[in-house]
Amino acid sequence: MGSCCNKIEIKSPIKTVWKTICDFHDMSWAPQVITSVAKVGDISGDEVGAKRVLNELFHETLVSLDADTFTFSYRIDDGPGPVSSSAVDKYVGFVKLTEAEQGTLVEWSSTYESENENEVADFCNPIYGALLAGLKDTLSSS
C-alpha cells in the first residue's frame, strides 16, 4: 500500500483553521491550486457523502468528518493520470489538525493501492504541499 504525507504549522488557532477547511465544497482558501469546485448532488459540504469535482478533473467523495477531532477524510473516485480510477484503488486522503506550540499543525496524507505507488506519491505530494501553502497564505493574510 502506498502513502504520502505533508505537514505545515500555521500560526492560527485550531478552530480558525478548522472553520476555513471543514466545508468540503469550499476550497477558496487555495486559489493558486484549485481553480474550480463543482458541488455534485444535494448533500452539503459538511455531511459525509458530499461530492465535488476539483478543477474539472478530480472527482471526490467525503468519507468522514469529525469536528471534535478536527479531521476529515475523502476518497478520489476518479482523476487524472496516476490517480485515475484505472490506475489507483482505495485512494483515501486524510486531513488532521492538532494544536501546536505556534498554532496548528495541519497534516494532509493519503493511502492507496497502485502498481505505480511512487508515481502516485510524486503526483500527490506537490499538490498537498501547494494546498497547505495556500491555506497558510490565506490564514496569514486574514
PDB file of N, CA and C in Angstrom, residues 23-73:
ATOM      1  N   ASP A  23     -15.521  22.806   5.222  1.00  0.00           N
ATOM      2  CA  ASP A  23     -16.573  22.675   4.211  1.00  0.00           C
ATOM      3  C   ASP A  23     -15.977  22.044   2.956  1.00  0.00           C
ATOM      4  N   PHE A  24     -16.391  20.823   2.664  1.00  0.00           N
ATOM      5  CA  PHE A  24     -15.839  20.049   1.556  1.00  0.00           C
ATOM      6  C   PHE A  24     -16.055  20.738   0.206  1.00  0.00           C
ATOM      7  N   HIS A  25     -17.055  21.584   0.123  1.00  0.00           N
ATOM      8  CA  HIS A  25     -17.347  22.276  -1.130  1.00  0.00           C
ATOM      9  C   HIS A  25     -16.682  23.644  -1.249  1.00  0.00           C
ATOM     10  N   ASP A  26     -15.920  24.057  -0.249  1.00  0.00           N
ATOM     11  CA  ASP A  26     -15.281  25.374  -0.279  1.00  0.00           C
ATOM     12  C   ASP A  26     -13.761  25.224  -0.188  1.00  0.00           C
ATOM     13  N   MET A  27     -13.096  25.473  -1.289  1.00  0.00           N
ATOM     14  CA  MET A  27     -11.632  25.461  -1.281  1.00  0.00           C
ATOM     15  C   MET A  27     -11.097  26.821  -1.720  1.00  0.00           C
ATOM     16  N   SER A  28     -11.849  27.863  -1.392  1.00  0.00           N
ATOM     17  CA  SER A  28     -11.451  29.218  -1.748  1.00  0.00           C
ATOM     18  C   SER A  28     -10.156  29.636  -1.066  1.00  0.00           C
ATOM     19  N   TRP A  29      -9.741  28.873  -0.067  1.00  0.00           N
ATOM     20  CA  TRP A  29      -8.501  29.156   0.646  1.00  0.00           C
ATOM     21  C   TRP A  29      -7.255  28.717  -0.140  1.00  0.00           C
ATOM     22  N   ALA A  30      -7.422  28.086  -1.276  1.00  0.00           N
ATOM     23  CA  ALA A  30      -6.280  27.642  -2.093  1.00  0.00           C
ATOM     24  C   ALA A  30      -6.466  28.054  -3.548  1.00  0.00           C
ATOM     25  N   PRO A  31      -6.654  29.357  -3.822  1.00  0.00           N
ATOM     26  CA  PRO A  31      -6.959  29.786  -5.187  1.00  0.00           C
ATOM     27  C   PRO A  31      -5.831  29.550  -6.189  1.00  0.00           C
ATOM     28  N   GLN A  32      -4.595  29.413  -5.708  1.00  0.00           N
ATOM     29  CA  GLN A  32      -3.474  29.155  -6.616  1.00  0.00           C
ATOM     30  C   GLN A  32      -3.488  27.716  -7.138  1.00  0.00           C
ATOM     31  N   VAL A  33      -4.196  26.832  -6.425  1.00  0.00           N
ATOM     32  CA  VAL A  33      -4.192  25.407  -6.752  1.00  0.00           C
ATOM     33  C   VAL A  33      -5.545  24.957  -7.294  1.00  0.00           C
ATOM     34  N   ILE A  34      -6.609  25.381  -6.651  1.00  0.00           N
ATOM     35  CA  ILE A  34      -7.959  24.954  -7.014  1.00  0.00           C
ATOM     36  C   ILE A  34      -8.663  26.097  -7.734  1.00  0.00           C
ATOM     37  N   THR A  35      -8.852  25.931  -9.027  1.00  0.00           N
ATOM     38  CA  THR A  35      -9.471  26.989  -9.834  1.00  0.00           C
ATOM     39  C   THR A  35     -10.979  26.828  -9.941  1.00  0.00           C
ATOM     40  N   SER A  36     -11.487  25.618  -9.668  1.00  0.00           N
ATOM     41  CA  SER A  36     -12.932  25.422  -9.670  1.00  0.00           C
ATOM     42  C   SER A  36     -13.310  24.260  -8.762  1.00  0.00           C
ATOM     43  N   VAL A  37     -14.429  24.437  -8.068  1.00  0.00           N
ATOM     44  CA  VAL A  37     -15.017  23.377  -7.241  1.00  0.00           C
ATOM     45  C   VAL A  37     -16.480  23.283  -7.646  1.00  0.00           C
ATOM     46  N   ALA A  38     -16.865  22.134  -8.166  1.00  0.00           N
ATOM     47  CA  ALA A  38     -18.261  21.908  -8.537  1.00  0.00           C
ATOM     48  C   ALA A  38     -18.883  20.936  -7.538  1.00  0.00           C
ATOM     49  N   LYS A  39     -19.926  21.395  -6.865  1.00  0.00           N
ATOM     50  CA  LYS A  39     -20.685  20.537  -5.958  1.00  0.00           C
ATOM     51  C   LYS A  39     -21.487  19.558  -6.810  1.00  0.00           C
ATOM     52  N   VAL A  40     -21.476  18.290  -6.421  1.00  0.00           N
ATOM     53  CA  VAL A  40     -22.230  17.264  -7.133  1.00  0.00           C
ATOM     54  C   VAL A  40     -23.296  16.720  -6.183  1.00  0.00           C
ATOM     55  N   GLY A  41     -24.549  16.796  -6.564  1.00  0.00           N
ATOM     56  CA  GLY A  41     -25.632  16.284  -5.728  1.00  0.00           C
ATOM     57  C   GLY A  41     -26.134  17.300  -4.724  1.00  0.00           C
ATOM     58  N   ASP A  42     -26.996  16.810  -3.827  1.00  0.00           N
ATOM     59  CA  ASP A  42     -27.685  17.681  -2.875  1.00  0.00           C
ATOM     60  C   ASP A  42     -27.087  17.671  -1.475  1.00  0.00           C
ATOM     61  N   ILE A  43     -26.100  16.854  -1.218  1.00  0.00           N
ATOM     62  CA  ILE A  43     -25.534  16.752   0.133  1.00  0.00           C
ATOM     63  C   ILE A  43     -24.603  17.941   0.381  1.00  0.00           C
ATOM     64  N   SER A  44     -24.764  18.578   1.539  1.00  0.00           N
ATOM     65  CA  SER A  44     -23.952  19.765   1.850  1.00  0.00           C
ATOM     66  C   SER A  44     -22.512  19.374   2.160  1.00  0.00           C
ATOM     67  N   GLY A  45     -21.622  20.357   2.108  1.00  0.00           N
ATOM     68  CA  GLY A  45     -20.191  20.128   2.274  1.00  0.00           C
ATOM     69  C   GLY A  45     -19.752  19.749   3.668  1.00  0.00           C
ATOM     70  N   ASP A  46     -20.675  19.744   4.636  1.00  0.00           N
ATOM     71  CA  ASP A  46     -20.309  19.320   5.988  1.00  0.00           C
ATOM     72  C   ASP A  46     -20.979  17.993   6.355  1.00  0.00           C
ATOM     73  N   GLU A  47     -21.413  17.249   5.328  1.00  0.00           N
ATOM     74  CA  GLU A  47     -22.044  15.951   5.551  1.00  0.00           C
ATOM     75  C   GLU A  47     -21.293  14.848   4.801  1.00  0.00           C
ATOM     76  N   VAL A  48     -21.106  13.716   5.475  1.00  0.00           N
ATOM     77  CA  VAL A  48     -20.489  12.560   4.836  1.00  0.00           C
ATOM     78  C   VAL A  48     -21.310  12.194   3.601  1.00  0.00           C
ATOM     79  N   GLY A  49     -20.620  11.896   2.528  1.00  0.00           N
ATOM     80  CA  GLY A  49     -21.264  11.581   1.260  1.00  0.00           C
ATOM     81  C   GLY A  49     -21.259  12.746   0.283  1.00  0.00           C
ATOM     82  N   ALA A  50     -20.847  13.939   0.766  1.00  0.00           N
ATOM     83  CA  ALA A  50     -20.748  15.095  -0.124  1.00  0.00           C
ATOM     84  C   ALA A  50     -19.785  14.770  -1.256  1.00  0.00           C
ATOM     85  N   LYS A  51     -20.115  15.251  -2.442  1.00  0.00           N
ATOM     86  CA  LYS A  51     -19.262  15.002  -3.613  1.00  0.00           C
ATOM     87  C   LYS A  51     -18.868  16.333  -4.235  1.00  0.00           C
ATOM     88  N   ARG A  52     -17.676  16.332  -4.859  1.00  0.00           N
ATOM     89  CA  ARG A  52     -17.181  17.523  -5.550  1.00  0.00           C
ATOM     90  C   ARG A  52     -16.310  17.103  -6.718  1.00  0.00           C
ATOM     91  N   VAL A  53     -16.140  18.052  -7.653  1.00  0.00           N
ATOM     92  CA  VAL A  53     -15.194  17.888  -8.746  1.00  0.00           C
ATOM     93  C   VAL A  53     -14.267  19.102  -8.683  1.00  0.00           C
ATOM     94  N   LEU A  54     -12.979  18.847  -8.517  1.00  0.00           N
ATOM     95  CA  LEU A  54     -11.979  19.907  -8.427  1.00  0.00           C
ATOM     96  C   LEU A  54     -11.303  20.109  -9.774  1.00  0.00           C
ATOM     97  N   ASN A  55     -11.207  21.352 -10.202  1.00  0.00           N
ATOM     98  CA  ASN A  55     -10.522  21.706 -11.450  1.00  0.00           C
ATOM     99  C   ASN A  55     -11.003  20.876 -12.644  1.00  0.00           C
ATOM    100  N   GLU A  56     -12.257  20.460 -12.584  1.00  0.00           N
ATOM    101  CA  GLU A  56     -12.879  19.661 -13.635  1.00  0.00           C
ATOM    102  C   GLU A  56     -12.184  18.315 -13.858  1.00  0.00           C
ATOM    103  N   LEU A  57     -11.352  17.875 -12.900  1.00  0.00           N
ATOM    104  CA  LEU A  57     -10.567  16.654 -13.074  1.00  0.00           C
ATOM    105  C   LEU A  57     -10.705  15.639 -11.940  1.00  0.00           C
ATOM    106  N   PHE A  58     -10.719  16.127 -10.697  1.00  0.00           N
ATOM    107  CA  PHE A  58     -10.690  15.247  -9.529  1.00  0.00           C
ATOM    108  C   PHE A  58     -12.111  15.064  -9.000  1.00  0.00           C
ATOM    109  N   HIS A  59     -12.624  13.846  -9.065  1.00  0.00           N
ATOM    110  CA  HIS A  59     -13.954  13.515  -8.554  1.00  0.00           C
ATOM    111  C   HIS A  59     -13.758  12.893  -7.170  1.00  0.00           C
ATOM    112  N   GLU A  60     -14.281  13.561  -6.139  1.00  0.00           N
ATOM    113  CA  GLU A  60     -14.016  13.140  -4.765  1.00  0.00           C
ATOM    114  C   GLU A  60     -15.301  13.052  -3.949  1.00  0.00           C
ATOM    115  N   THR A  61     -15.261  12.189  -2.917  1.00  0.00           N
ATOM    116  CA  THR A  61     -16.387  11.997  -2.011  1.00  0.00           C
ATOM    117  C   THR A  61     -15.895  12.087  -0.572  1.00  0.00           C
ATOM    118  N   LEU A  62     -16.602  12.848   0.251  1.00  0.00           N
ATOM    119  CA  LEU A  62     -16.278  12.965   1.676  1.00  0.00           C
ATOM    120  C   LEU A  62     -16.665  11.673   2.381  1.00  0.00           C
ATOM    121  N   VAL A  63     -15.695  11.055   3.054  1.00  0.00           N
ATOM    122  CA  VAL A  63     -15.899   9.760   3.702  1.00  0.00           C
ATOM    123  C   VAL A  63     -16.148   9.924   5.201  1.00  0.00           C
ATOM    124  N   SER A  64     -15.466  10.879   5.835  1.00  0.00           N
ATOM    125  CA  SER A  64     -15.664  11.119   7.264  1.00  0.00           C
ATOM    126  C   SER A  64     -15.388  12.588   7.560  1.00  0.00           C
ATOM    127  N   LEU A  65     -16.030  13.080   8.612  1.00  0.00           N
ATOM    128  CA  LEU A  65     -15.842  14.455   9.061  1.00  0.00           C
ATOM    129  C   LEU A  65     -16.108  14.466  10.552  1.00  0.00           C
ATOM    130  N   ASP A  66     -15.121  14.870  11.339  1.00  0.00           N
ATOM    131  CA  ASP A  66     -15.263  14.871  12.792  1.00  0.00           C
ATOM    132  C   ASP A  66     -14.751  16.191  13.356  1.00  0.00           C
ATOM    133  N   ALA A  67     -15.667  17.077  13.677  1.00  0.00           N
ATOM    134  CA  ALA A  67     -15.302  18.394  14.207  1.00  0.00           C
ATOM    135  C   ALA A  67     -14.668  18.292  15.594  1.00  0.00           C
ATOM    136  N   ASP A  68     -14.970  17.227  16.338  1.00  0.00           N
ATOM    137  CA  ASP A  68     -14.392  17.069  17.679  1.00  0.00           C
ATOM    138  C   ASP A  68     -12.908  16.745  17.626  1.00  0.00           C
ATOM    139  N   THR A  69     -12.492  15.996  16.593  1.00  0.00           N
ATOM    140  CA  THR A  69     -11.072  15.642  16.466  1.00  0.00           C
ATOM    141  C   THR A  69     -10.381  16.431  15.357  1.00  0.00           C
ATOM    142  N   PHE A  70     -11.117  17.357  14.727  1.00  0.00           N
ATOM    143  CA  PHE A  70     -10.575  18.202  13.659  1.00  0.00           C
ATOM    144  C   PHE A  70      -9.969  17.358  12.533  1.00  0.00           C
ATOM    145  N   THR A  71     -10.752  16.393  12.053  1.00  0.00           N
ATOM    146  CA  THR A  71     -10.283  15.511  10.978  1.00  0.00           C
ATOM    147  C   THR A  71     -11.375  15.325   9.931  1.00  0.00           C
ATOM    148  N   PHE A  72     -10.945  15.087   8.696  1.00  0.00           N
ATOM    149  CA  PHE A  72     -11.853  14.601   7.669  1.00  0.00           C
ATOM    150  C   PHE A  72     -11.075  13.722   6.714  1.00  0.00           C
ATOM    151  N   SER A  73     -11.811  12.851   6.021  1.00  0.00           N
ATOM    152  CA  SER A  73     -11.186  12.011   5.002  1.00  0.00           C
ATOM    153  C   SER A  73     -12.093  11.982   3.785  1.00  0.00           C
TER     154      SER A  73
END
